[in-house]
PDB file of C-alpha atoms in Angstrom:
ATOM      1  CA  LYS A  21      -7.992 176.559  44.511  1.00 65.00           C
ATOM      2  CA  GLU A  22      -8.754 172.988  43.419  1.00 70.00           C
ATOM      3  CA  VAL A  23      -9.567 171.982  47.017  1.00 72.00           C
ATOM      4  CA  HIS A  24     -11.867 174.985  47.417  1.00 77.00           C
ATOM      5  CA  ASN A  25     -13.697 174.117  44.188  1.00 77.00           C
ATOM      6  CA  LEU A  26     -13.986 170.493  45.312  1.00 74.00           C
ATOM      7  CA  GLU A  27     -15.592 171.510  48.619  1.00 78.00           C
ATOM      8  CA  LEU A  28     -18.150 173.593  46.715  1.00 79.00           C
ATOM      9  CA  LEU A  29     -18.913 170.619  44.460  1.00 77.00           C
ATOM     10  CA  LYS A  30     -19.358 168.389  47.512  1.00 76.00           C
ATOM     11  CA  LEU A  31     -21.975 170.778  48.859  1.00 78.00           C
ATOM     12  CA  ARG A  32     -23.814 170.657  45.530  1.00 75.00           C
ATOM     13  CA  PHE A  33     -23.513 166.974  44.608  1.00 74.00           C
ATOM     14  CA  GLY A  34     -22.632 165.215  47.879  1.00 75.00           C
ATOM     15  CA  GLU A  35     -19.343 163.806  49.153  1.00 74.00           C
ATOM     16  CA  ALA A  36     -19.822 160.323  47.690  1.00 75.00           C
ATOM     17  CA  SER A  37     -19.995 161.545  44.093  1.00 70.00           C
ATOM     18  CA  MET A  38     -16.825 163.612  44.557  1.00 77.00           C
ATOM     19  CA  ARG A  39     -14.742 160.851  46.139  1.00 77.00           C
ATOM     20  CA  GLN A  40     -12.857 160.125  42.931  1.00 78.00           C
ATOM     21  CA  CYS A  41     -11.967 163.781  42.397  1.00 81.00           C
ATOM     22  CA  GLU A  42     -10.787 164.035  46.004  1.00 82.00           C
ATOM     23  CA  VAL A  43      -8.388 161.126  45.516  1.00 84.00           C
ATOM     24  CA  MET A  44      -7.082 162.630  42.251  1.00 84.00           C
ATOM     25  CA  ILE A  45      -6.305 165.967  43.923  1.00 84.00           C
ATOM     26  CA  LYS A  46      -4.642 164.168  46.843  1.00 87.00           C
ATOM     27  CA  ASP A  47      -2.512 162.177  44.381  1.00 88.00           C
ATOM     28  CA  ILE A  48      -1.190 165.374  42.801  1.00 88.00           C
ATOM     29  CA  ASP A  49      -0.431 166.970  46.192  1.00 88.00           C
ATOM     30  CA  ASP A  50       1.317 163.797  47.393  1.00 91.00           C
ATOM     31  CA  SER A  51       3.299 163.627  44.148  1.00 91.00           C
ATOM     32  CA  LYS A  52       4.692 167.119  44.743  1.00 91.00           C
ATOM     33  CA  ARG A  53       5.822 166.211  48.266  1.00 92.00           C
ATOM     34  CA  ILE A  54       7.362 162.910  47.131  1.00 93.00           C
ATOM     35  CA  HIS A  55       9.122 164.677  44.269  1.00 91.00           C
ATOM     36  CA  THR A  56      10.626 167.228  46.684  1.00 93.00           C
ATOM     37  CA  ASN A  57      11.782 164.510  49.124  1.00 93.00           C
ATOM     38  CA  ILE A  58      13.374 162.349  46.436  1.00 93.00           C
ATOM     39  CA  HIS A  59      15.170 165.263  44.802  1.00 92.00           C
ATOM     40  CA  SER A  60      16.501 166.419  48.190  1.00 92.00           C
ATOM     41  CA  THR A  61      17.799 162.906  48.889  1.00 91.00           C
ATOM     42  CA  LEU A  62      19.481 162.599  45.508  1.00 90.00           C
ATOM     43  CA  GLU A  63      21.041 166.056  45.657  1.00 89.00           C
ATOM     44  CA  SER A  64      22.559 165.317  49.075  1.00 88.00           C
ATOM     45  CA  ASN A  65      24.155 162.114  47.802  1.00 84.00           C
ATOM     46  CA  PRO A  66      27.897 162.773  47.187  1.00 80.00           C
ATOM     47  CA  LYS A  67      27.925 160.040  44.532  1.00 79.00           C
ATOM     48  CA  GLN A  68      25.311 161.946  42.538  1.00 77.00           C
ATOM     49  CA  SER A  69      27.214 163.571  39.683  1.00 76.00           C
ATOM     50  CA  GLU A  70      24.210 165.121  37.914  1.00 83.00           C
ATOM     51  CA  PRO A  71      21.140 166.915  39.303  1.00 85.00           C
ATOM     52  CA  PRO A  72      17.919 164.827  39.349  1.00 87.00           C
ATOM     53  CA  VAL A  73      15.706 165.463  36.337  1.00 90.00           C
ATOM     54  CA  VAL A  74      12.662 163.210  36.822  1.00 92.00           C
ATOM     55  CA  ASP A  75       9.385 164.708  38.029  1.00 90.00           C
ATOM     56  CA  ALA A  76       6.582 162.142  38.269  1.00 89.00           C
ATOM     57  CA  ALA A  77       2.830 162.385  38.809  1.00 87.00           C
ATOM     58  CA  ILE A  78       2.079 159.315  40.951  1.00 88.00           C
ATOM     59  CA  VAL A  79      -1.580 158.330  40.646  1.00 86.00           C
ATOM     60  CA  SER A  80      -3.916 155.739  42.144  1.00 83.00           C
ATOM     61  CA  HIS A  81      -4.845 154.036  38.901  1.00 77.00           C
ATOM     62  CA  ILE A  82      -8.301 152.780  39.985  1.00 78.00           C
ATOM     63  CA  PHE A  83      -9.500 156.348  40.593  1.00 79.00           C
ATOM     64  CA  TRP A  84      -8.156 157.873  37.373  1.00 79.00           C
ATOM     65  CA  PRO A  85      -9.321 157.538  33.759  1.00 73.00           C
ATOM     66  CA  THR A  86      -7.899 154.474  32.050  1.00 70.00           C
ATOM     67  CA  LEU A  87      -4.392 155.174  30.807  1.00 71.00           C
ATOM     68  CA  THR A  88      -3.477 153.231  27.702  1.00 68.00           C
ATOM     69  CA  SER A  89      -0.013 151.726  27.939  1.00 69.00           C
ATOM     70  CA  ILE A  90       2.203 151.458  24.849  1.00 76.00           C
ATOM     71  CA  PRO A  91       5.212 149.152  25.293  1.00 82.00           C
ATOM     72  CA  ILE A  92       8.452 151.041  24.749  1.00 90.00           C
ATOM     73  CA  LYS A  93      12.021 150.259  25.760  1.00 93.00           C
ATOM     74  CA  ASN A  94      13.678 153.450  26.893  1.00 94.00           C
ATOM     75  CA  HIS A  95      17.271 154.254  26.051  1.00 95.00           C
ATOM     76  CA  PRO A  96      19.503 153.081  28.945  1.00 94.00           C
ATOM     77  CA  ARG A  97      20.457 156.647  29.896  1.00 93.00           C
ATOM     78  CA  ILE A  98      16.803 157.619  30.214  1.00 94.00           C
ATOM     79  CA  GLN A  99      15.799 154.380  31.937  1.00 94.00           C
ATOM     80  CA  SER A 100      18.580 154.795  34.510  1.00 93.00           C
ATOM     81  CA  LYS A 101      17.025 158.120  35.590  1.00 93.00           C
ATOM     82  CA  LEU A 102      13.616 156.480  36.009  1.00 94.00           C
ATOM     83  CA  ASP A 103      15.142 153.538  37.893  1.00 94.00           C
ATOM     84  CA  GLN A 104      16.940 155.933  40.234  1.00 93.00           C
ATOM     85  CA  PHE A 105      13.644 157.683  41.026  1.00 94.00           C
ATOM     86  CA  SER A 106      11.903 154.301  41.496  1.00 94.00           C
ATOM     87  CA  ILE A 107      14.541 153.099  43.990  1.00 94.00           C
ATOM     88  CA  GLU A 108      14.165 156.205  46.141  1.00 93.00           C
ATOM     89  CA  TYR A 109      10.369 155.963  45.945  1.00 94.00           C
ATOM     90  CA  ALA A 110      10.503 152.329  47.120  1.00 93.00           C
ATOM     91  CA  LYS A 111      12.598 153.384  50.114  1.00 92.00           C
ATOM     92  CA  LEU A 112      10.181 156.181  50.924  1.00 91.00           C
ATOM     93  CA  LYS A 113       6.930 154.251  50.373  1.00 90.00           C
ATOM     94  CA  ASN A 114       7.900 150.623  51.022  1.00 89.00           C
ATOM     95  CA  PRO A 115       6.322 148.194  50.046  1.00 90.00           C
ATOM     96  CA  ARG A 116       4.814 150.250  47.205  1.00 88.00           C
ATOM     97  CA  ARG A 117       6.452 150.230  43.782  1.00 90.00           C
ATOM     98  CA  LEU A 118       6.127 152.473  40.739  1.00 90.00           C
ATOM     99  CA  VAL A 119       4.772 151.229  37.411  1.00 88.00           C
ATOM    100  CA  TRP A 120       5.831 153.727  34.749  1.00 90.00           C
ATOM    101  CA  MET A 121       3.486 154.727  31.939  1.00 86.00           C
ATOM    102  CA  LYS A 122       6.450 155.218  29.654  1.00 84.00           C
ATOM    103  CA  GLN A 123       4.588 156.792  26.751  1.00 80.00           C
ATOM    104  CA  LEU A 124       3.099 159.597  28.883  1.00 82.00           C
ATOM    105  CA  GLY A 125       4.711 162.809  29.979  1.00 85.00           C
ATOM    106  CA  THR A 126       6.922 165.522  28.549  1.00 87.00           C
ATOM    107  CA  VAL A 127      10.684 165.663  28.115  1.00 90.00           C
ATOM    108  CA  GLU A 128      12.579 168.952  27.899  1.00 91.00           C
ATOM    109  CA  LEU A 129      15.697 168.691  25.717  1.00 91.00           C
ATOM    110  CA  GLU A 130      18.397 170.971  24.402  1.00 90.00           C
ATOM    111  CA  VAL A 131      19.207 169.986  20.816  1.00 90.00           C
ATOM    112  CA  GLU A 132      21.506 171.284  18.114  1.00 85.00           C
ATOM    113  CA  ALA A 133      19.501 172.191  15.027  1.00 81.00           C
ATOM    114  CA  TYR A 134      20.020 174.006  11.736  1.00 76.00           C
ATOM    115  CA  GLU A 135      17.856 176.921  10.632  1.00 73.00           C
ATOM    116  CA  GLU A 136      18.111 179.683   8.072  1.00 70.00           C
ATOM    117  CA  ASP A 137      19.511 183.049   9.095  1.00 70.00           C
ATOM    118  CA  ASP A 138      18.452 186.397   7.616  1.00 72.00           C
ATOM    119  CA  ASP A 139      20.669 185.792   4.568  1.00 74.00           C
ATOM    120  CA  GLY A 140      19.163 182.378   3.856  1.00 68.00           C
ATOM    121  CA  ASN A 141      22.199 180.450   5.110  1.00 71.00           C
ATOM    122  CA  LEU A 142      21.779 177.399   7.342  1.00 70.00           C
ATOM    123  CA  VAL A 143      23.453 177.911  10.722  1.00 76.00           C
ATOM    124  CA  SER A 144      23.741 175.709  13.789  1.00 78.00           C
ATOM    125  CA  HIS A 145      22.205 176.727  17.091  1.00 81.00           C
ATOM    126  CA  VAL A 146      21.064 175.086  20.335  1.00 86.00           C
ATOM    127  CA  LYS A 147      17.378 175.287  21.184  1.00 86.00           C
ATOM    128  CA  GLU A 148      15.017 173.861  23.793  1.00 89.00           C
ATOM    129  CA  VAL A 149      12.426 171.370  22.582  1.00 88.00           C
ATOM    130  CA  SER A 150       9.464 169.814  24.398  1.00 88.00           C
ATOM    131  CA  CYS A 151       8.675 166.299  23.223  1.00 89.00           C
ATOM    132  CA  THR A 152       7.224 162.960  24.306  1.00 89.00           C
ATOM    133  CA  PRO A 153       9.321 160.244  25.988  1.00 90.00           C
ATOM    134  CA  ALA A 154       9.213 158.248  22.737  1.00 91.00           C
ATOM    135  CA  HIS A 155      10.741 161.156  20.808  1.00 93.00           C
ATOM    136  CA  ALA A 156      13.401 161.586  23.488  1.00 94.00           C
ATOM    137  CA  THR A 157      14.426 157.937  23.653  1.00 95.00           C
ATOM    138  CA  LEU A 158      14.703 157.745  19.861  1.00 95.00           C
ATOM    139  CA  LEU A 159      16.955 160.805  19.724  1.00 95.00           C
ATOM    140  CA  ALA A 160      19.067 159.525  22.640  1.00 95.00           C
ATOM    141  CA  HIS A 161      20.226 156.645  20.434  1.00 96.00           C
ATOM    142  CA  PHE A 162      22.045 159.139  18.219  1.00 95.00           C
ATOM    143  CA  GLU A 163      24.439 159.850  21.092  1.00 92.00           C
ATOM    144  CA  ASP A 164      25.694 156.274  20.628  1.00 93.00           C
ATOM    145  CA  LYS A 165      26.151 156.538  16.860  1.00 92.00           C
ATOM    146  CA  CYS A 166      25.110 159.149  14.319  1.00 91.00           C
ATOM    147  CA  GLU A 167      23.283 156.866  11.850  1.00 94.00           C
ATOM    148  CA  TRP A 168      20.357 154.491  12.429  1.00 95.00           C
ATOM    149  CA  THR A 169      17.842 152.747  10.194  1.00 94.00           C
ATOM    150  CA  SER A 170      14.175 152.755  11.137  1.00 93.00           C
ATOM    151  CA  GLU A 171      14.384 148.977  11.599  1.00 93.00           C
ATOM    152  CA  GLU A 172      17.299 149.307  14.041  1.00 95.00           C
ATOM    153  CA  LEU A 173      15.457 151.964  16.036  1.00 95.00           C
ATOM    154  CA  ALA A 174      12.321 149.808  16.082  1.00 95.00           C
ATOM    155  CA  ASN A 175      14.312 146.851  17.415  1.00 95.00           C
ATOM    156  CA  SER A 176      16.065 148.960  20.055  1.00 95.00           C
ATOM    157  CA  THR A 177      12.932 150.696  21.332  1.00 95.00           C
ATOM    158  CA  GLU A 178      10.445 147.838  20.691  1.00 93.00           C
ATOM    159  CA  LEU A 179       8.174 150.336  18.937  1.00 91.00           C
ATOM    160  CA  PRO A 180       6.388 149.460  15.666  1.00 90.00           C
ATOM    161  CA  ASP A 181       8.307 150.573  12.585  1.00 90.00           C
ATOM    162  CA  ASP A 182       5.533 152.907  11.418  1.00 88.00           C
ATOM    163  CA  MET A 183       5.481 154.608  14.828  1.00 89.00           C
ATOM    164  CA  VAL A 184       9.258 155.060  14.685  1.00 92.00           C
ATOM    165  CA  ARG A 185       8.970 156.734  11.281  1.00 91.00           C
ATOM    166  CA  LYS A 186       6.261 159.086  12.511  1.00 89.00           C
ATOM    167  CA  ARG A 187       8.165 160.029  15.673  1.00 90.00           C
ATOM    168  CA  MET A 188      11.403 160.545  13.762  1.00 92.00           C
ATOM    169  CA  GLY A 189       9.540 162.863  11.386  1.00 91.00           C
ATOM    170  CA  PHE A 190       9.396 165.304  14.294  1.00 89.00           C
ATOM    171  CA  TRP A 191      13.214 165.421  14.508  1.00 91.00           C
ATOM    172  CA  VAL A 192      13.516 165.794  10.744  1.00 89.00           C
ATOM    173  CA  ASN A 193      11.163 168.756  10.949  1.00 87.00           C
ATOM    174  CA  GLN A 194      13.269 170.209  13.771  1.00 86.00           C
ATOM    175  CA  ARG A 195      16.312 169.901  11.451  1.00 85.00           C
ATOM    176  CA  VAL A 196      18.157 167.704  13.904  1.00 90.00           C
ATOM    177  CA  VAL A 197      18.352 164.610  11.664  1.00 91.00           C
ATOM    178  CA  GLU A 198      18.025 163.954   7.935  1.00 89.00           C
ATOM    179  CA  THR A 199      16.579 160.982   6.075  1.00 90.00           C
ATOM    180  CA  THR A 200      17.749 158.891   3.149  1.00 90.00           C
ATOM    181  CA  ARG A 201      16.449 155.671   1.632  1.00 87.00           C
ATOM    182  CA  SER A 202      18.227 152.317   1.707  1.00 80.00           C
ATOM    183  CA  GLY A 203      16.053 149.874  -0.203  1.00 81.00           C
ATOM    184  CA  GLU A 204      12.792 149.559   1.716  1.00 81.00           C
ATOM    185  CA  ASP A 205      14.301 151.019   4.870  1.00 86.00           C
ATOM    186  CA  THR A 206      14.701 154.638   5.981  1.00 91.00           C
ATOM    187  CA  VAL A 207      18.084 155.793   7.255  1.00 93.00           C
ATOM    188  CA  TYR A 208      18.319 158.640   9.796  1.00 94.00           C
ATOM    189  CA  THR A 209      21.543 160.604  10.241  1.00 93.00           C
ATOM    190  CA  LEU A 210      22.490 163.505  12.498  1.00 90.00           C
ATOM    191  CA  ILE A 211      22.778 166.623  10.377  1.00 83.00           C
ATOM    192  CA  SER A 212      25.993 168.524   9.825  1.00 71.00           C
ATOM    193  CA  VAL A 213      25.852 172.003   8.313  1.00 52.00           C
ATOM    194  CA  SER A 214      26.989 170.700   4.905  1.00 50.00           C
ATOM    195  CA  ASP A 215      24.355 167.958   4.990  1.00 52.00           C
ATOM    196  CA  ALA A 216      21.665 170.423   5.988  1.00 49.00           C
ATOM    197  CA  ASP A 217      22.570 172.758   3.134  1.00 50.00           C
ATOM    198  CA  ALA A 218      22.660 169.947   0.566  1.00 49.00           C
ATOM    199  CA  ASN A 219      19.361 168.400   1.706  1.00 50.00           C
ATOM    200  CA  ASN A 220      17.455 171.515   2.603  1.00 50.00           C
ATOM    201  CA  ASP A 221      14.518 170.803   0.276  1.00 47.00           C
ATOM    202  CA  GLN A 222      14.330 167.031   0.028  1.00 41.00           C
ATOM    203  CA  SER A 223      14.714 166.044   3.681  1.00 41.00           C
ATOM    204  CA  PHE A 224      12.292 168.524   5.136  1.00 37.00           C
ATOM    205  CA  GLN A 225       9.671 167.970   2.481  1.00 36.00           C
ATOM    206  CA  HIS A 226       9.809 164.281   3.428  1.00 36.00           C
ATOM    207  CA  ASP A 227       9.232 165.239   7.046  1.00 38.00           C
ATOM    208  CA  ASP A 228       6.183 167.345   6.215  1.00 38.00           C
ATOM    209  CA  GLU A 229       4.591 164.194   4.831  1.00 38.00           C
ATOM    210  CA  ASP A 230       5.517 162.288   7.990  1.00 35.00           C
ATOM    211  CA  GLN A 231       4.072 165.015  10.171  1.00 36.00           C
ATOM    212  CA  GLU A 232       0.793 164.926   8.293  1.00 37.00           C
ATOM    213  CA  GLN A 233       0.614 161.183   8.829  1.00 36.00           C
ATOM    214  CA  ALA A 234       1.515 161.553  12.502  1.00 34.00           C
ATOM    215  CA  VAL A 235      -1.273 163.994  13.175  1.00 37.00           C
ATOM    216  CA  SER A 236      -3.660 161.514  11.542  1.00 36.00           C
ATOM    217  CA  ILE A 237      -6.301 164.003  10.553  1.00 39.00           C
ATOM    218  CA  GLY A 238      -7.824 162.541   7.435  1.00 43.00           C
ATOM    219  CA  ALA A 239     -10.851 163.924   5.669  1.00 40.00           C
ATOM    220  CA  HIS A 240     -13.156 161.580   7.602  1.00 41.00           C
ATOM    221  CA  GLU A 241     -11.827 162.886  10.937  1.00 62.00           C
ATOM    222  CA  GLU A 242     -11.724 166.615  10.253  1.00 67.00           C
ATOM    223  CA  GLU A 243     -15.293 167.242  11.387  1.00 68.00           C
ATOM    224  CA  GLU A 244     -14.922 165.538  14.758  1.00 75.00           C
ATOM    225  CA  MET A 245     -11.519 167.177  15.296  1.00 80.00           C
ATOM    226  CA  LYS A 246     -13.176 170.568  14.807  1.00 81.00           C
ATOM    227  CA  VAL A 247     -15.658 169.591  17.519  1.00 81.00           C
ATOM    228  CA  TYR A 248     -12.827 168.588  19.862  1.00 86.00           C
ATOM    229  CA  GLU A 249     -11.070 171.857  19.072  1.00 88.00           C
ATOM    230  CA  SER A 250     -14.124 173.887  20.101  1.00 86.00           C
ATOM    231  CA  TYR A 251     -14.326 172.008  23.416  1.00 85.00           C
ATOM    232  CA  ILE A 252     -10.601 172.490  24.051  1.00 90.00           C
ATOM    233  CA  PHE A 253     -10.840 176.234  23.380  1.00 89.00           C
ATOM    234  CA  GLY A 254     -13.848 176.431  25.710  1.00 86.00           C
ATOM    235  CA  MET A 255     -11.919 174.700  28.513  1.00 86.00           C
ATOM    236  CA  LEU A 256      -8.841 176.880  28.113  1.00 89.00           C
ATOM    237  CA  SER A 257     -10.908 180.062  27.848  1.00 86.00           C
ATOM    238  CA  ASN A 258     -12.544 179.276  31.203  1.00 82.00           C
ATOM    239  CA  LEU A 259      -9.662 177.624  33.071  1.00 85.00           C
ATOM    240  CA  GLY A 260      -6.657 179.401  31.560  1.00 86.00           C
ATOM    241  CA  GLN A 261      -4.156 176.562  31.222  1.00 89.00           C
ATOM    242  CA  LEU A 262      -4.410 172.784  31.476  1.00 91.00           C
ATOM    243  CA  PRO A 263      -2.130 169.743  31.175  1.00 91.00           C
ATOM    244  CA  LEU A 264      -2.691 167.009  28.594  1.00 91.00           C
ATOM    245  CA  GLU A 265      -4.147 164.542  31.114  1.00 90.00           C
ATOM    246  CA  ARG A 266      -6.754 167.048  32.340  1.00 90.00           C
ATOM    247  CA  ILE A 267      -7.827 167.959  28.798  1.00 91.00           C
ATOM    248  CA  HIS A 268      -8.132 164.258  27.954  1.00 90.00           C
ATOM    249  CA  SER A 269     -10.240 163.574  31.047  1.00 87.00           C
ATOM    250  CA  MET A 270     -12.545 166.553  30.440  1.00 86.00           C
ATOM    251  CA  LEU A 271     -13.078 165.620  26.781  1.00 86.00           C
ATOM    252  CA  LYS A 272     -14.092 162.110  27.843  1.00 83.00           C
ATOM    253  CA  THR A 273     -16.606 163.648  30.236  1.00 79.00           C
ATOM    254  CA  PHE A 274     -18.120 166.423  28.147  1.00 76.00           C
ATOM    255  CA  VAL A 275     -17.979 165.124  24.577  1.00 74.00           C
ATOM    256  CA  ALA A 276     -19.680 161.883  25.664  1.00 60.00           C
ATOM    257  CA  GLY A 277     -23.030 163.662  25.597  1.00 51.00           C
ATOM    258  CA  SER A 278     -22.581 165.136  22.116  1.00 50.00           C
ATOM    259  CA  ASP A 279     -23.096 163.691  18.643  1.00 55.00           C
ATOM    260  CA  HIS A 280     -19.356 163.037  18.348  1.00 62.00           C
ATOM    261  CA  LYS A 281     -17.958 160.367  20.638  1.00 72.00           C
ATOM    262  CA  TYR A 282     -14.501 161.065  22.063  1.00 80.00           C
ATOM    263  CA  ASP A 283     -12.506 157.836  21.759  1.00 82.00           C
ATOM    264  CA  LYS A 284      -8.948 159.118  21.353  1.00 85.00           C
ATOM    265  CA  THR A 285      -5.970 157.985  23.402  1.00 86.00           C
ATOM    266  CA  PRO A 286      -3.800 160.506  25.282  1.00 87.00           C
ATOM    267  CA  GLN A 287      -1.128 159.979  22.626  1.00 85.00           C
ATOM    268  CA  GLN A 288      -3.541 160.860  19.784  1.00 86.00           C
ATOM    269  CA  LEU A 289      -4.729 163.908  21.707  1.00 89.00           C
ATOM    270  CA  ALA A 290      -1.120 165.013  22.273  1.00 89.00           C
ATOM    271  CA  ILE A 291      -0.473 164.838  18.530  1.00 87.00           C
ATOM    272  CA  PHE A 292      -3.619 166.892  17.834  1.00 89.00           C
ATOM    273  CA  LEU A 293      -2.604 169.507  20.426  1.00 91.00           C
ATOM    274  CA  GLN A 294       0.859 169.684  18.858  1.00 88.00           C
ATOM    275  CA  GLN A 295      -0.805 170.389  15.527  1.00 88.00           C
ATOM    276  CA  LEU A 296      -2.831 173.230  17.098  1.00 91.00           C
ATOM    277  CA  CYS A 297       0.433 174.621  18.499  1.00 90.00           C
ATOM    278  CA  LYS A 298       1.992 174.359  15.039  1.00 88.00           C
ATOM    279  CA  GLU A 299      -0.984 176.300  13.633  1.00 88.00           C
ATOM    280  CA  GLU A 300      -0.328 178.964  16.325  1.00 87.00           C
ATOM    281  CA  LYS A 301      -3.693 178.442  17.971  1.00 91.00           C
ATOM    282  CA  LEU A 302      -2.267 177.070  21.239  1.00 92.00           C
ATOM    283  CA  GLU A 303       1.053 177.266  22.991  1.00 90.00           C
ATOM    284  CA  PHE A 304       2.786 174.659  25.150  1.00 89.00           C
ATOM    285  CA  SER A 305       4.696 175.815  28.232  1.00 86.00           C
ATOM    286  CA  PRO A 306       7.839 174.164  29.663  1.00 78.00           C
ATOM    287  CA  ASP A 307       5.818 172.988  32.701  1.00 79.00           C
ATOM    288  CA  GLY A 308       3.539 170.896  30.475  1.00 85.00           C
ATOM    289  CA  LEU A 309       0.507 173.204  30.252  1.00 90.00           C
ATOM    290  CA  TYR A 310      -1.484 174.220  27.169  1.00 92.00           C
ATOM    291  CA  THR A 311      -2.892 177.728  26.800  1.00 92.00           C
ATOM    292  CA  ILE A 312      -4.586 179.687  24.030  1.00 91.00           C
ATOM    293  CA  LEU A 313      -1.961 181.583  22.068  1.00 87.00           C
ATOM    294  CA  LYS A 314      -2.526 185.301  22.398  1.00 80.00           C
ATOM    295  CA  LYS A 315      -2.028 187.072  19.099  1.00 68.00           C
ATOM    296  CA  ARG A 316       0.403 189.948  19.257  1.00 55.00           C
ATOM    297  CA  SER A 317      -0.777 193.169  17.705  1.00 49.00           C
TER     298      SER A 317
END
C-alpha cells in the first residue's frame, strides 16, 4: 500500500522530490527481512537458551527526520539482547554496524502489580505493560535488588535524577513499586501486598504528581497541545493507525505551516500520547501503533 501511494506521489510531484520517502519505505522493508534472518539464525543456535526478543527498525539516518539521542546506560540483561542482535547484523551486513537510539522504541513487559478487587482488597496479578526502554531498564534493576534510591538509579543508568523520578512515577502508578523519602533522596521499593495495602493512598498520590510533571503540560502549553491533538486525531481518522515515529514526522511537516510551531522531541510526543491514552482518547497496541479509541456503547 505504501509503495502504491508513493508511485502515485511520484507521478504528481516527480521522482526527485519523493526520493527521501522511497528510501524510508525501503528501510522498513529491509528491516523486516533482516529481523527475520537474524531471528532464524538465533533460534537455530543450540546455545540459545531463550527466544530472540529484539525487533529493530534500521534506518538510513541522513534520509530520516533528525532523531534526538538521549544518553542512557541499559541494564546489562537488556544490553546483552541488543548486543546479540548487533553481532548478527554485523555478520549479515559487514562492514556495517548498528548505532542504537536507546531512548526510542517500545518494550513489552509482564509485571506483577497490585490492584483492588471488587471488595476493595489489594491483590497481586501479572499484567502486560508497554513502556519505553528507559522505563524497562529502570525496572530491570529491581531484579538485582528490591530497593534503590533515585540517586543510585541515576548513577546506574546515567540518566538525570529528575528524569529517573519521572520515569519511576510510571511504575508507582502501575503499583509495581512504592516510594519513601530518605532525606533529600527518594527510595523506590518493590511492593509486597502488605506494603501496597499500607501505602495505598500516600504512594499513589505521590505518583500522580510525578505523572503530571512527566507529561509536562503546563498552562502555557495547553493551547499548543490542543492544536497537536487535533492534528493527531486528523491523521488517525484518515490513516487508521500510526507508530510514534510517523506521527512525529507528520507533525513536523504539517504543523510547520500553522501558527503553532511543532518543536517537540519524540520522547515528549510519546509522553503526550501516553496522556491521551490515559484519558481514553487513544489506545496503544502491542505492535507499537496508536489508534483512536472507539467508545463502547
